[in-house]
PDB file of C-alpha atoms in Angstrom:
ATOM      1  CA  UNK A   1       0.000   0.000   0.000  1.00 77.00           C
ATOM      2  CA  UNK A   2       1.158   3.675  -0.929  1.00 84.00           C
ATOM      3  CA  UNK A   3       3.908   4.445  -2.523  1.00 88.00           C
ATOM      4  CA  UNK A   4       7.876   2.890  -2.093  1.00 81.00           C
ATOM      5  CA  UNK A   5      10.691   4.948  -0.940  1.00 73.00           C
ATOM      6  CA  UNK A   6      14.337   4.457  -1.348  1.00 68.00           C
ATOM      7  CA  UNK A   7      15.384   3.791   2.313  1.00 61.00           C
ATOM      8  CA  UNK A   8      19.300   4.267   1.436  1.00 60.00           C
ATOM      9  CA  UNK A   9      21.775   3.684  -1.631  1.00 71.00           C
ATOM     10  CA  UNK A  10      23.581   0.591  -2.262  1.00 65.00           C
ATOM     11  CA  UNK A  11      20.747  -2.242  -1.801  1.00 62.00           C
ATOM     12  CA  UNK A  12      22.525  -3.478   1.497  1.00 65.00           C
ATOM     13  CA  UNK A  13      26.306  -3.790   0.128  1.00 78.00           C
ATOM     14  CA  UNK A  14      28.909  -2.315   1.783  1.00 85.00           C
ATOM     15  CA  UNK A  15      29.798   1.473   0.889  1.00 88.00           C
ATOM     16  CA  UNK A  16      33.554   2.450   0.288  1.00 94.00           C
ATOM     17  CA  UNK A  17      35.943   5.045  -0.707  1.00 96.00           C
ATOM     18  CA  UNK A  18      33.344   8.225   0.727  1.00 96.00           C
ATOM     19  CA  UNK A  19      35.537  11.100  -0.316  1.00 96.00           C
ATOM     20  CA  UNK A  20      34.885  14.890  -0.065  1.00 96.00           C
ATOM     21  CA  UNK A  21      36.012  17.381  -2.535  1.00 97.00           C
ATOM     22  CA  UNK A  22      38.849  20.031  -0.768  1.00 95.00           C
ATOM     23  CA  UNK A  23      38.060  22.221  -3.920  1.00 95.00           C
ATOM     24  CA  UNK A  24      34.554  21.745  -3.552  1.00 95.00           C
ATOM     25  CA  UNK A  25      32.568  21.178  -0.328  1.00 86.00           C
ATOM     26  CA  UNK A  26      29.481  19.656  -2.055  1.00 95.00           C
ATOM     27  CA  UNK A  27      31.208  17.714  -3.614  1.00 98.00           C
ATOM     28  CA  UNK A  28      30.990  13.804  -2.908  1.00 97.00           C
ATOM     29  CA  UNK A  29      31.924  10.647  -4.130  1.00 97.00           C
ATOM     30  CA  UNK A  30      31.661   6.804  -3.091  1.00 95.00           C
ATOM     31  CA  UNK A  31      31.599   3.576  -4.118  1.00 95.00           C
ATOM     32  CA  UNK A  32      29.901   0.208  -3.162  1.00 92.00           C
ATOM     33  CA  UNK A  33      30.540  -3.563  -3.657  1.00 90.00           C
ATOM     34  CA  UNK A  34      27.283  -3.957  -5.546  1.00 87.00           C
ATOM     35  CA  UNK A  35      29.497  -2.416  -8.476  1.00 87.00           C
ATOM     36  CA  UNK A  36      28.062   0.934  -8.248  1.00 90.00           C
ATOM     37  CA  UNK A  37      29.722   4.385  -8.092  1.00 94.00           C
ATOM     38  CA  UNK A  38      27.970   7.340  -6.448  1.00 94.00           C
ATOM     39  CA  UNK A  39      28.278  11.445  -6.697  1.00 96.00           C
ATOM     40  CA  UNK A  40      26.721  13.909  -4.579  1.00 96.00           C
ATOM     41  CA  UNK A  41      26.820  17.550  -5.597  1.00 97.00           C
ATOM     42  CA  UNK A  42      24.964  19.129  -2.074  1.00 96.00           C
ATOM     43  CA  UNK A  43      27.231  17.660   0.638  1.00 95.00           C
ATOM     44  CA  UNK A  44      25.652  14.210   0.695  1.00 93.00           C
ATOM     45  CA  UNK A  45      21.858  15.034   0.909  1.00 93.00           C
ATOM     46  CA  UNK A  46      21.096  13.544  -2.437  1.00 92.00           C
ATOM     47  CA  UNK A  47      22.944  10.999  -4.536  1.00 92.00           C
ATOM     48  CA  UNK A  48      23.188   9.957  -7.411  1.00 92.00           C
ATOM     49  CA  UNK A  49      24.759   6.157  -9.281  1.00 91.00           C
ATOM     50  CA  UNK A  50      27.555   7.167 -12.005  1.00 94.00           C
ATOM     51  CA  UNK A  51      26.302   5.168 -14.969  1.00 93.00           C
ATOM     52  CA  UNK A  52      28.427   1.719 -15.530  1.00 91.00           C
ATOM     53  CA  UNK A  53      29.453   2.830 -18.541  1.00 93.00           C
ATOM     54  CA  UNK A  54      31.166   5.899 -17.142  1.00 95.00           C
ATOM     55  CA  UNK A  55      32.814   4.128 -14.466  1.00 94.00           C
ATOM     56  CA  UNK A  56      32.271   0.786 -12.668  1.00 89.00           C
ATOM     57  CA  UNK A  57      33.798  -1.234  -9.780  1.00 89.00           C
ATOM     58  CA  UNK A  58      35.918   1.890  -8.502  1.00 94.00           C
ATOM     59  CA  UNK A  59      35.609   0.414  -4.809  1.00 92.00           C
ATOM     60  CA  UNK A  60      39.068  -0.488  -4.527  1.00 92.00           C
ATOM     61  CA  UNK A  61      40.469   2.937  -5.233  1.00 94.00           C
ATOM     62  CA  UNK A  62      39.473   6.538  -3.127  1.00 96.00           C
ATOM     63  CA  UNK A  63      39.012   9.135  -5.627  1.00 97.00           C
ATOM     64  CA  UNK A  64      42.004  11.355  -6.522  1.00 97.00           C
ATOM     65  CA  UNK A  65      40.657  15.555  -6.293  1.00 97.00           C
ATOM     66  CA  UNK A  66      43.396  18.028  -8.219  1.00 95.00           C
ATOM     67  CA  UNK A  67      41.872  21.605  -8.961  1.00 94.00           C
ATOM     68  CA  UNK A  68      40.914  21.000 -12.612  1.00 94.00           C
ATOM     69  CA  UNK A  69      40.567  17.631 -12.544  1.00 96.00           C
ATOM     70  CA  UNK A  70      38.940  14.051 -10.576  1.00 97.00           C
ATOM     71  CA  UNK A  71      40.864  10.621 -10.876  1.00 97.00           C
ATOM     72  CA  UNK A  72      39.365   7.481 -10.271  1.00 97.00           C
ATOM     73  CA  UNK A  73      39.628   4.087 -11.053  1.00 95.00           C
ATOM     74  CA  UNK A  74      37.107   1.512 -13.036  1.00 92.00           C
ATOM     75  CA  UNK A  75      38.693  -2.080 -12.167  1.00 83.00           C
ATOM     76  CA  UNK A  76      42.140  -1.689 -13.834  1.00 84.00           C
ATOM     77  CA  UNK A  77      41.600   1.231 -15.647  1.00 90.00           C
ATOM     78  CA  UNK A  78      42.538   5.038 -14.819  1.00 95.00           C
ATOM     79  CA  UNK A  79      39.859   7.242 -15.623  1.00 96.00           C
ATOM     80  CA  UNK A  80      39.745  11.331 -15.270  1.00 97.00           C
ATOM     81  CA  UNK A  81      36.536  13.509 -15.291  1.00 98.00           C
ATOM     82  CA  UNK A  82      36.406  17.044 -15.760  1.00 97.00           C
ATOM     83  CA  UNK A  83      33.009  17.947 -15.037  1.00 97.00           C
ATOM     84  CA  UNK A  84      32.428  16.889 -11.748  1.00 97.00           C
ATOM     85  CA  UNK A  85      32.431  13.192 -11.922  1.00 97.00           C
ATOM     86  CA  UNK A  86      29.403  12.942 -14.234  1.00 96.00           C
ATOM     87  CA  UNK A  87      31.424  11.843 -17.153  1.00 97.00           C
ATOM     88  CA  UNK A  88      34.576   9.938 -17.414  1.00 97.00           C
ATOM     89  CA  UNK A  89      37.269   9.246 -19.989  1.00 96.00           C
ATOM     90  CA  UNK A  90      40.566   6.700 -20.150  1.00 95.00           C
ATOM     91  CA  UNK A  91      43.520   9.128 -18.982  1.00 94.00           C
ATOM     92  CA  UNK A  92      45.641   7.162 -21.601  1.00 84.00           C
ATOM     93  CA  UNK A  93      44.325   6.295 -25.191  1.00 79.00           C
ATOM     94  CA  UNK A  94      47.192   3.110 -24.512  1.00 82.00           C
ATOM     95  CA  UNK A  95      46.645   0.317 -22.303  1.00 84.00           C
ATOM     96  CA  UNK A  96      48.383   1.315 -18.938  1.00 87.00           C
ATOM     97  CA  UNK A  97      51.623  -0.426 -17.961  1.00 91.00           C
ATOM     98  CA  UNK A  98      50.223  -2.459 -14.785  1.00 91.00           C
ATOM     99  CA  UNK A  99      48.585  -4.877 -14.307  1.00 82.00           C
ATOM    100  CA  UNK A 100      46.336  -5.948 -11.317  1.00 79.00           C
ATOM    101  CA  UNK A 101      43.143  -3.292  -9.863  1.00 86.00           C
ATOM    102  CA  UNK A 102      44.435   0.439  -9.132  1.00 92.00           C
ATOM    103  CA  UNK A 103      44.876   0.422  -5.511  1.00 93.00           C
ATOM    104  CA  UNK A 104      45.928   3.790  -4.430  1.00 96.00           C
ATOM    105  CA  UNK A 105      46.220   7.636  -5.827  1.00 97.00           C
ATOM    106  CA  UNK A 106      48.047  10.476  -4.979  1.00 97.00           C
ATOM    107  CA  UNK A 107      48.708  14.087  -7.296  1.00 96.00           C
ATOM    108  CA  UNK A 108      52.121  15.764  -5.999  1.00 93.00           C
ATOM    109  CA  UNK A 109      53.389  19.226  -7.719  1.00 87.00           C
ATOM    110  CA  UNK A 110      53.883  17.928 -11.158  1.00 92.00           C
ATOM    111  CA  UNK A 111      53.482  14.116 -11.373  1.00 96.00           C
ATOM    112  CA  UNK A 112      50.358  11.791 -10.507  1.00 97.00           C
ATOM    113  CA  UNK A 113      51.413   8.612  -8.898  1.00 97.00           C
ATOM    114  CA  UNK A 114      49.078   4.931  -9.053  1.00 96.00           C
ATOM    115  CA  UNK A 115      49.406   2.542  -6.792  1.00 96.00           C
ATOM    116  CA  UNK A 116      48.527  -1.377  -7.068  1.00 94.00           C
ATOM    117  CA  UNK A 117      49.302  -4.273  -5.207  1.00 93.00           C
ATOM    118  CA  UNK A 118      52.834  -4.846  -7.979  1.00 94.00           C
ATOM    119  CA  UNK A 119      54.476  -1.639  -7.747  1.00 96.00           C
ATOM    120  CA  UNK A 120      54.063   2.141  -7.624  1.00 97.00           C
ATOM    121  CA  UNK A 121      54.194   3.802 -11.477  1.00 97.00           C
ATOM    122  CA  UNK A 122      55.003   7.730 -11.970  1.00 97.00           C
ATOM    123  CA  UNK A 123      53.800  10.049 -14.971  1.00 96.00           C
ATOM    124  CA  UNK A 124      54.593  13.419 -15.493  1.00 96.00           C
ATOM    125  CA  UNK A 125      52.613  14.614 -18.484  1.00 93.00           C
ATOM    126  CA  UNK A 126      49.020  13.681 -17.195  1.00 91.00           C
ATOM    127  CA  UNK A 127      48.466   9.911 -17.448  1.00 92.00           C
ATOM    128  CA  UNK A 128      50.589   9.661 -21.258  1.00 91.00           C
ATOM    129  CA  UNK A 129      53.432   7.767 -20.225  1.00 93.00           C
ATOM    130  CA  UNK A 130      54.450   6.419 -16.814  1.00 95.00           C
ATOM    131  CA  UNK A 131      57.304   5.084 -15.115  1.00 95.00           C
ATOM    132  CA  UNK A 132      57.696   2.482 -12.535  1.00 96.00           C
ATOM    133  CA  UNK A 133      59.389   4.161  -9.049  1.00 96.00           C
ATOM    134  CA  UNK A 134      58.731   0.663  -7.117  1.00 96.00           C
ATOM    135  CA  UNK A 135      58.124  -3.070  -7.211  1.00 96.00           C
ATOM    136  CA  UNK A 136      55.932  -4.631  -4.653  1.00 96.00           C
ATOM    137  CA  UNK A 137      52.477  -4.207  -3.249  1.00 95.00           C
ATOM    138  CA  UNK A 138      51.671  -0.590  -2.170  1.00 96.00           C
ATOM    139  CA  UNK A 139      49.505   0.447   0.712  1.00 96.00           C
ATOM    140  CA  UNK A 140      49.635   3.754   1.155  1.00 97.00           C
ATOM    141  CA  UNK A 141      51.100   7.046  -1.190  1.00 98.00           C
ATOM    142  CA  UNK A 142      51.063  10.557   0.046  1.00 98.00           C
ATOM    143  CA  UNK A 143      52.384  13.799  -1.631  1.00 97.00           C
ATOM    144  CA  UNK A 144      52.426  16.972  -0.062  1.00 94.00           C
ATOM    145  CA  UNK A 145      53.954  19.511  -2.847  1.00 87.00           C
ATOM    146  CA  UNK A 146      57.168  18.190  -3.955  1.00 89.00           C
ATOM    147  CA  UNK A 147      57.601  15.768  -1.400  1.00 95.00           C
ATOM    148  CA  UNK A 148      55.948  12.158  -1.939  1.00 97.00           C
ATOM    149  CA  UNK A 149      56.000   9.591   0.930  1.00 98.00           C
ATOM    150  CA  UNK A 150      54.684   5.641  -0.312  1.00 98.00           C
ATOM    151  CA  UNK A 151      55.012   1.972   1.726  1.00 97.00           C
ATOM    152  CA  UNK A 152      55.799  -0.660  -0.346  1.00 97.00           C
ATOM    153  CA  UNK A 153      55.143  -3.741   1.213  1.00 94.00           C
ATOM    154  CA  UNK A 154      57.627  -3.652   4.228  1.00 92.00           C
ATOM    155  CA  UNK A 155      59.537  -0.642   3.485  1.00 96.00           C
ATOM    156  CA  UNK A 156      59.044   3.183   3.826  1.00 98.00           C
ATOM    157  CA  UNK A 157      59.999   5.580   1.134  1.00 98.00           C
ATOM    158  CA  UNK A 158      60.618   9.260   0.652  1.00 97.00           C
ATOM    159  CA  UNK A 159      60.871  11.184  -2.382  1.00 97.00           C
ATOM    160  CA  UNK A 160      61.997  15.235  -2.514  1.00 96.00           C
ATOM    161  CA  UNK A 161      61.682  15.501  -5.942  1.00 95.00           C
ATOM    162  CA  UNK A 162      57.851  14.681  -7.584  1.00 95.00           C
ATOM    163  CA  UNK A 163      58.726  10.909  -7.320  1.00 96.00           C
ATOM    164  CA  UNK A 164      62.266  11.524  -9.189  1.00 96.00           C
ATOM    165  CA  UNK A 165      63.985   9.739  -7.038  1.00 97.00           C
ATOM    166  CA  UNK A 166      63.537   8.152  -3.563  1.00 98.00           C
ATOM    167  CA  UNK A 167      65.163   7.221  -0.455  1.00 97.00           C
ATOM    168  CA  UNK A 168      64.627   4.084   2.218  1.00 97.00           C
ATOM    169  CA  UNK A 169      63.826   5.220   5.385  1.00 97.00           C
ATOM    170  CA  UNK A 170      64.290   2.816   8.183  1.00 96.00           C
ATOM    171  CA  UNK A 171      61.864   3.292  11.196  1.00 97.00           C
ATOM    172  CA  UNK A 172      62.824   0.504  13.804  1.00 96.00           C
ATOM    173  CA  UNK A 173      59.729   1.295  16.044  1.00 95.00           C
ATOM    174  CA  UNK A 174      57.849  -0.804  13.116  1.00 93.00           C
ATOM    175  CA  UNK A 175      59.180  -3.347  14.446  1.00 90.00           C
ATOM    176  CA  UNK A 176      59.735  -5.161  10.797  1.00 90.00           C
ATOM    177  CA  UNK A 177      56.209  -3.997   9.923  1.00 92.00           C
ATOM    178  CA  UNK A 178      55.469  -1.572   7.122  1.00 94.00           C
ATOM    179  CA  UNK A 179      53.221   1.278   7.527  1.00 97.00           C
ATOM    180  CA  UNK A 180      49.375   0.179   6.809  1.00 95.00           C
ATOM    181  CA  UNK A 181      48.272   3.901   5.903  1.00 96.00           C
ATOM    182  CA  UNK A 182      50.084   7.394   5.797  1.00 98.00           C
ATOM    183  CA  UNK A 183      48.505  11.020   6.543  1.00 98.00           C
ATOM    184  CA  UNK A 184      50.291  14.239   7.042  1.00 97.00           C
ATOM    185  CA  UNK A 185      49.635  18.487   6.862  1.00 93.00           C
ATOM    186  CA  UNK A 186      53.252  20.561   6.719  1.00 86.00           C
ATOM    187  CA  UNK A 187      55.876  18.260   8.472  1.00 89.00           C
ATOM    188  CA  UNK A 188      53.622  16.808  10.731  1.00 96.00           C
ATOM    189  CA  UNK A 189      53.043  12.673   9.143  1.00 98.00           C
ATOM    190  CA  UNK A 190      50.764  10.148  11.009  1.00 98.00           C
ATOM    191  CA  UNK A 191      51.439   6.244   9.848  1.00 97.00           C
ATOM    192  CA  UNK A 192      49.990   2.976  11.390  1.00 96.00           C
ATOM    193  CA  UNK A 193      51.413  -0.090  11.975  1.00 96.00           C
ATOM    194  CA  UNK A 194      49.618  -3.050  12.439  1.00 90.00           C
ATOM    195  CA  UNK A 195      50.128  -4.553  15.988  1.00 90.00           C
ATOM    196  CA  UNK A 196      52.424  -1.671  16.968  1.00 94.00           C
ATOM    197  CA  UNK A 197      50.342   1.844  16.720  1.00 94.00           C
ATOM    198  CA  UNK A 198      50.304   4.802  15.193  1.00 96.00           C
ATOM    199  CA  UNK A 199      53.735   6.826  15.018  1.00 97.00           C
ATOM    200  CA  UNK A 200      54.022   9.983  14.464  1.00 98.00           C
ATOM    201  CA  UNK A 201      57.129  12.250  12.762  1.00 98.00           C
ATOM    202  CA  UNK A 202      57.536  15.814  13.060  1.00 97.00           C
ATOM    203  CA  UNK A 203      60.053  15.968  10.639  1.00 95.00           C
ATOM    204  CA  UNK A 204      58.932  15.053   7.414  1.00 94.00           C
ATOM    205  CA  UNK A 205      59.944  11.451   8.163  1.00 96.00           C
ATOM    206  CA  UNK A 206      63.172  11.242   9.076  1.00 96.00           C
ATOM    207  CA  UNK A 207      62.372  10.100  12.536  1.00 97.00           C
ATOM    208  CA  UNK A 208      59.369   8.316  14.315  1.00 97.00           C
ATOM    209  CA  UNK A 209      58.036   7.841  17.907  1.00 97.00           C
ATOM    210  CA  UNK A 210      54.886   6.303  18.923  1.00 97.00           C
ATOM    211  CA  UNK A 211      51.740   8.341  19.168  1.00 96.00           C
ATOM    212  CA  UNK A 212      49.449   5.892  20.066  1.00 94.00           C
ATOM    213  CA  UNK A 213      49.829   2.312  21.472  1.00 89.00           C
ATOM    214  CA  UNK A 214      47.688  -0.793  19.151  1.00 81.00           C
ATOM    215  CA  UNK A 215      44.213  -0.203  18.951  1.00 81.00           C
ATOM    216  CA  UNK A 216      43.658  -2.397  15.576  1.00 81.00           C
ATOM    217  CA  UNK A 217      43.336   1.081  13.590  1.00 89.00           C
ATOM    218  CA  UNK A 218      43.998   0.169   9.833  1.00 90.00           C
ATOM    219  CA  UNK A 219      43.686   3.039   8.560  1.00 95.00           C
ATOM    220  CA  UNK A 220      44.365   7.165   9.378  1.00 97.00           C
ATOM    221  CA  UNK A 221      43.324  10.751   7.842  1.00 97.00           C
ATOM    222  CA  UNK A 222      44.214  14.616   8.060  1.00 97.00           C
ATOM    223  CA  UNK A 223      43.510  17.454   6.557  1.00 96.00           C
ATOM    224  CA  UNK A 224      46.645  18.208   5.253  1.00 95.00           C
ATOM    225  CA  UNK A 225      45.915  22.330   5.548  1.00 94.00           C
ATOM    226  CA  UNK A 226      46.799  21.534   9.677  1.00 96.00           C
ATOM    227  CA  UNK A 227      49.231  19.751  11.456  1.00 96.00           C
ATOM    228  CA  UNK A 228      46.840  18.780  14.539  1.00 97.00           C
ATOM    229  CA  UNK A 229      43.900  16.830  13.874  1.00 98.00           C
ATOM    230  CA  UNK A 230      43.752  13.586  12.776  1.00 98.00           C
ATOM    231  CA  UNK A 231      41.432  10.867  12.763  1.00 97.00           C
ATOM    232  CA  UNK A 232      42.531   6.834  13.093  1.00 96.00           C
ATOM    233  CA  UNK A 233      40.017   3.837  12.217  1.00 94.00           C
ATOM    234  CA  UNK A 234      39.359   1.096  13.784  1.00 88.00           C
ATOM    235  CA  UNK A 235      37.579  -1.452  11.950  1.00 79.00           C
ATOM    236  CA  UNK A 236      35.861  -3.245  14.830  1.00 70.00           C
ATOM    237  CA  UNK A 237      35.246  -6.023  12.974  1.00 68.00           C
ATOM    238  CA  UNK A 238      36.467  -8.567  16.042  1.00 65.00           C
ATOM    239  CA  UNK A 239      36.065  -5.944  18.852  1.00 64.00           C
ATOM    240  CA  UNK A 240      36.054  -1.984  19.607  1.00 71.00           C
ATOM    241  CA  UNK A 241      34.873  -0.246  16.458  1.00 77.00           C
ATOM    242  CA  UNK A 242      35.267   3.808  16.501  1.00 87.00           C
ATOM    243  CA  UNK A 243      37.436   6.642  14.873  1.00 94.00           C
ATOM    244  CA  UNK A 244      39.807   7.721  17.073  1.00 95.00           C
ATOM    245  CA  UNK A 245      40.446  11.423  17.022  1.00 97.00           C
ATOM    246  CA  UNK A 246      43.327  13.918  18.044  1.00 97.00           C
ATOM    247  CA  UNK A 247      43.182  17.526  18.370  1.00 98.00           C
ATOM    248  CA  UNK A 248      46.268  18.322  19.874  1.00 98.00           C
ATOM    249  CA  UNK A 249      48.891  16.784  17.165  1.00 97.00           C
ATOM    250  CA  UNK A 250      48.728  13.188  18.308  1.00 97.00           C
ATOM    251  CA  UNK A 251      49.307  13.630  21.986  1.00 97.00           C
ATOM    252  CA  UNK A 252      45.784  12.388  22.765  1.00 97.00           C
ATOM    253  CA  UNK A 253      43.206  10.232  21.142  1.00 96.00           C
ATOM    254  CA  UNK A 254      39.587   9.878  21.693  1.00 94.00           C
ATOM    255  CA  UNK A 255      36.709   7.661  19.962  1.00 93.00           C
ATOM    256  CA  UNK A 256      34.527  10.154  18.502  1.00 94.00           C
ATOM    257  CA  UNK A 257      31.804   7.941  16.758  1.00 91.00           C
ATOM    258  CA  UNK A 258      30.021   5.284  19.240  1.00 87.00           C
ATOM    259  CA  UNK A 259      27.113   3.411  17.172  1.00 83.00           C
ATOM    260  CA  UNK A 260      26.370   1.312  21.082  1.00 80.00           C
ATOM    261  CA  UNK A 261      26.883   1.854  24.640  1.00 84.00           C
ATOM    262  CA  UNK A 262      25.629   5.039  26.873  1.00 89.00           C
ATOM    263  CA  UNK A 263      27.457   7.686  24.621  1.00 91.00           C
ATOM    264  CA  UNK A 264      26.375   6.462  21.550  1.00 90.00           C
ATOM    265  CA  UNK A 265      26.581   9.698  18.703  1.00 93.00           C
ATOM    266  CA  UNK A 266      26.078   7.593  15.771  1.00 90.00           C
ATOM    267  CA  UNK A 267      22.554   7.592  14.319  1.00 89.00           C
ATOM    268  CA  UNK A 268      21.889   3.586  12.852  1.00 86.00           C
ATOM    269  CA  UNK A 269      20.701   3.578   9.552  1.00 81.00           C
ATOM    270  CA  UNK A 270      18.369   0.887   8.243  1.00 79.00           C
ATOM    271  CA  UNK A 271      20.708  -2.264   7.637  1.00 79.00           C
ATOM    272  CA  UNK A 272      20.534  -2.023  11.583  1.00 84.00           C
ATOM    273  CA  UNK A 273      16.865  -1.542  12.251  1.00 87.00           C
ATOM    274  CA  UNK A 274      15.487  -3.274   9.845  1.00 86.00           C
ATOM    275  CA  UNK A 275      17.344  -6.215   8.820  1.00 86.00           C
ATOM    276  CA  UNK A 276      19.543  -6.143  11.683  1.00 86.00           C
ATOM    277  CA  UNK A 277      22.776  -6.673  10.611  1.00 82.00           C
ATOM    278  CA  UNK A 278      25.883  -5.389  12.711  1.00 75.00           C
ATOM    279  CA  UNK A 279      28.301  -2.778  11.441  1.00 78.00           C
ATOM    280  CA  UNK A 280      31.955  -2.124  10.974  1.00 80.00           C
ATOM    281  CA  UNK A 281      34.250   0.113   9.037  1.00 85.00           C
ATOM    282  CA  UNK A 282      35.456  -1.941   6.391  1.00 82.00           C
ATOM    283  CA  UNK A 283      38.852  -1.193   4.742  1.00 81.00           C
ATOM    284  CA  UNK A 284      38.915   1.750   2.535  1.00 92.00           C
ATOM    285  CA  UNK A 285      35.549   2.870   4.617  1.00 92.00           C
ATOM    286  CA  UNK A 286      36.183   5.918   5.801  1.00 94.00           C
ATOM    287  CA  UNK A 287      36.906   9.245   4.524  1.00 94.00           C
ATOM    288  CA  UNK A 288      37.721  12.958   5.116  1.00 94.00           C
ATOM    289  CA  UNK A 289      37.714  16.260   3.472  1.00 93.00           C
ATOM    290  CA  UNK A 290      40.824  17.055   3.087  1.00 93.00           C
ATOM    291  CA  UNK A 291      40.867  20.853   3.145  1.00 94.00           C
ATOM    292  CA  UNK A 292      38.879  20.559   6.471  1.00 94.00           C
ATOM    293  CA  UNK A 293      39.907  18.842   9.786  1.00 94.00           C
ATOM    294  CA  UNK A 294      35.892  19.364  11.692  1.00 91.00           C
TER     295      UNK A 294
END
């Protein structure tokens, strides 16, 4: 009886890569394991599914946001849309020079840098041609102007140069572990390391001390406009779920989203009420705007 109403997107599957334009704050993006992609244009009041034959199965990938210009990726392939993500093209006419899903994206002063779980590739004339800067899976790439930080499977790597050339950095408080996830604003970097915690360098990465014991985070954010806030996930998959916040640079941490208990600020959505399935954060699950640490 009456008439049906969409109760939330994604039919049930898990949502990934939410991302918020820093150039433009209604801007939104995400993705979900049903296949779908998704764009918002008022802050996330209405959305809207990217059609498949735009772009497709981008879950694996947050969206790359440069001031003319959106990267994403569509299984394997690198695609770039210039009107805010309601069309997309190939960024290369060529078939790219990896192989395996696009993984992770970063933009530094002049090159763009792509990420999969083989190696880390380079191009410096907009997708055209690329070079490969490392072998080996990659979990996390970050470029802040001309400096470009990326861990490649167990090893941490720093670049002065746009990805030029690169340097091994050794931090022994990984304990042999590589860093999960990188986030920095001005000299300040945040990495985690699984089973050890999130460390924390003041000095571009040259040297690391721990910020935060093991909490299970797998994943960490900052606006990179700031050097104080930061937020840390915690999947909560087997245990404690949350985002664990600082405001003061890393010197404190507190979980500022609680879906259960007597400070609960998280309002449950209808995969909990109505079907009653639990929650967590699942990998690549959480994102921030990253010209805006509130």
């Amino acid at each position: 009886e009456g008439e049906f109403q969409v109760l939330g997107i994604g039919g049930g599957g898990g949502m990934f890569t939410p991302a918020a334009s820093p150039y433009d704050p209604g801007l939104m993006l995400m993705s979900c394991d049903m296949s779908g992609s998704y764009r918002s244009l008022d802050g996330g009041k209405h959305w809207e599914m990217i059609h498949w034959s735009q772009l497709h199965s981008s879950l694996g990938c947050r969206p790359l946001f440069t001031p003319d210009a959106i990267y994403w990726a569509s299984g394997p392939e690198l695609k770039v849309s210039r009107d805010k993500a309601k069309t997309w093209s190939p960024v290369a006419a060529a078939k790219a020079p990896w192989t395996g899903a696009v993984t992770r994206l970063a933009a530094s002063k002049s090159s763009l840098f792509v990420g999969t779980d083989a190696g880390l590739w380079r191009s410096t004339d907009g997708g055209k041609a690329w070079s490969e800067c490392h072998k080996g899976k990659c979990y996390a790439v970050l470029a802040l102007g001309t400096k470009v930080h990326a861990s490649i499977d167990l090893k941490y790597f720093v670049s002065a140069n746009d990805g030029a050339t690169w340097d091994e950095v050794k931090v022994p408080l990984s304990d042999g572990r590589g860093f999960m996830a990188l986030a920095g604003g001005g000299t300040r970097l945040f990495g985690v390391v699984f089973k050890v915690g999130i460390l924390k360098s003041d000095d571009e990465g040259k040297t690391w001390t721990l910020a935060d014991r093991f909490r299970d985070c797998n994943d960490i954010h900052m606006a990179t406009n700031q050097t104080e806030v930061a937020y840390a996930v915690q999947e909560g998959r087997r245990g404690e779920q949350g985002v664990w916040r600082t405001r003061d640079g890393g010197k404190t941490w507190e979980n500022c989203f609680r879906m259960t208990g007597p400070k609960a600020n998280v309002e449950r959505s209808w995969v909990q009420t109505e079907i009653h399935w639990g929650y967590y954060i699942t990998p690549l699950g959480f994102g921030i705007n990253p010209a805006d640490p509130k």
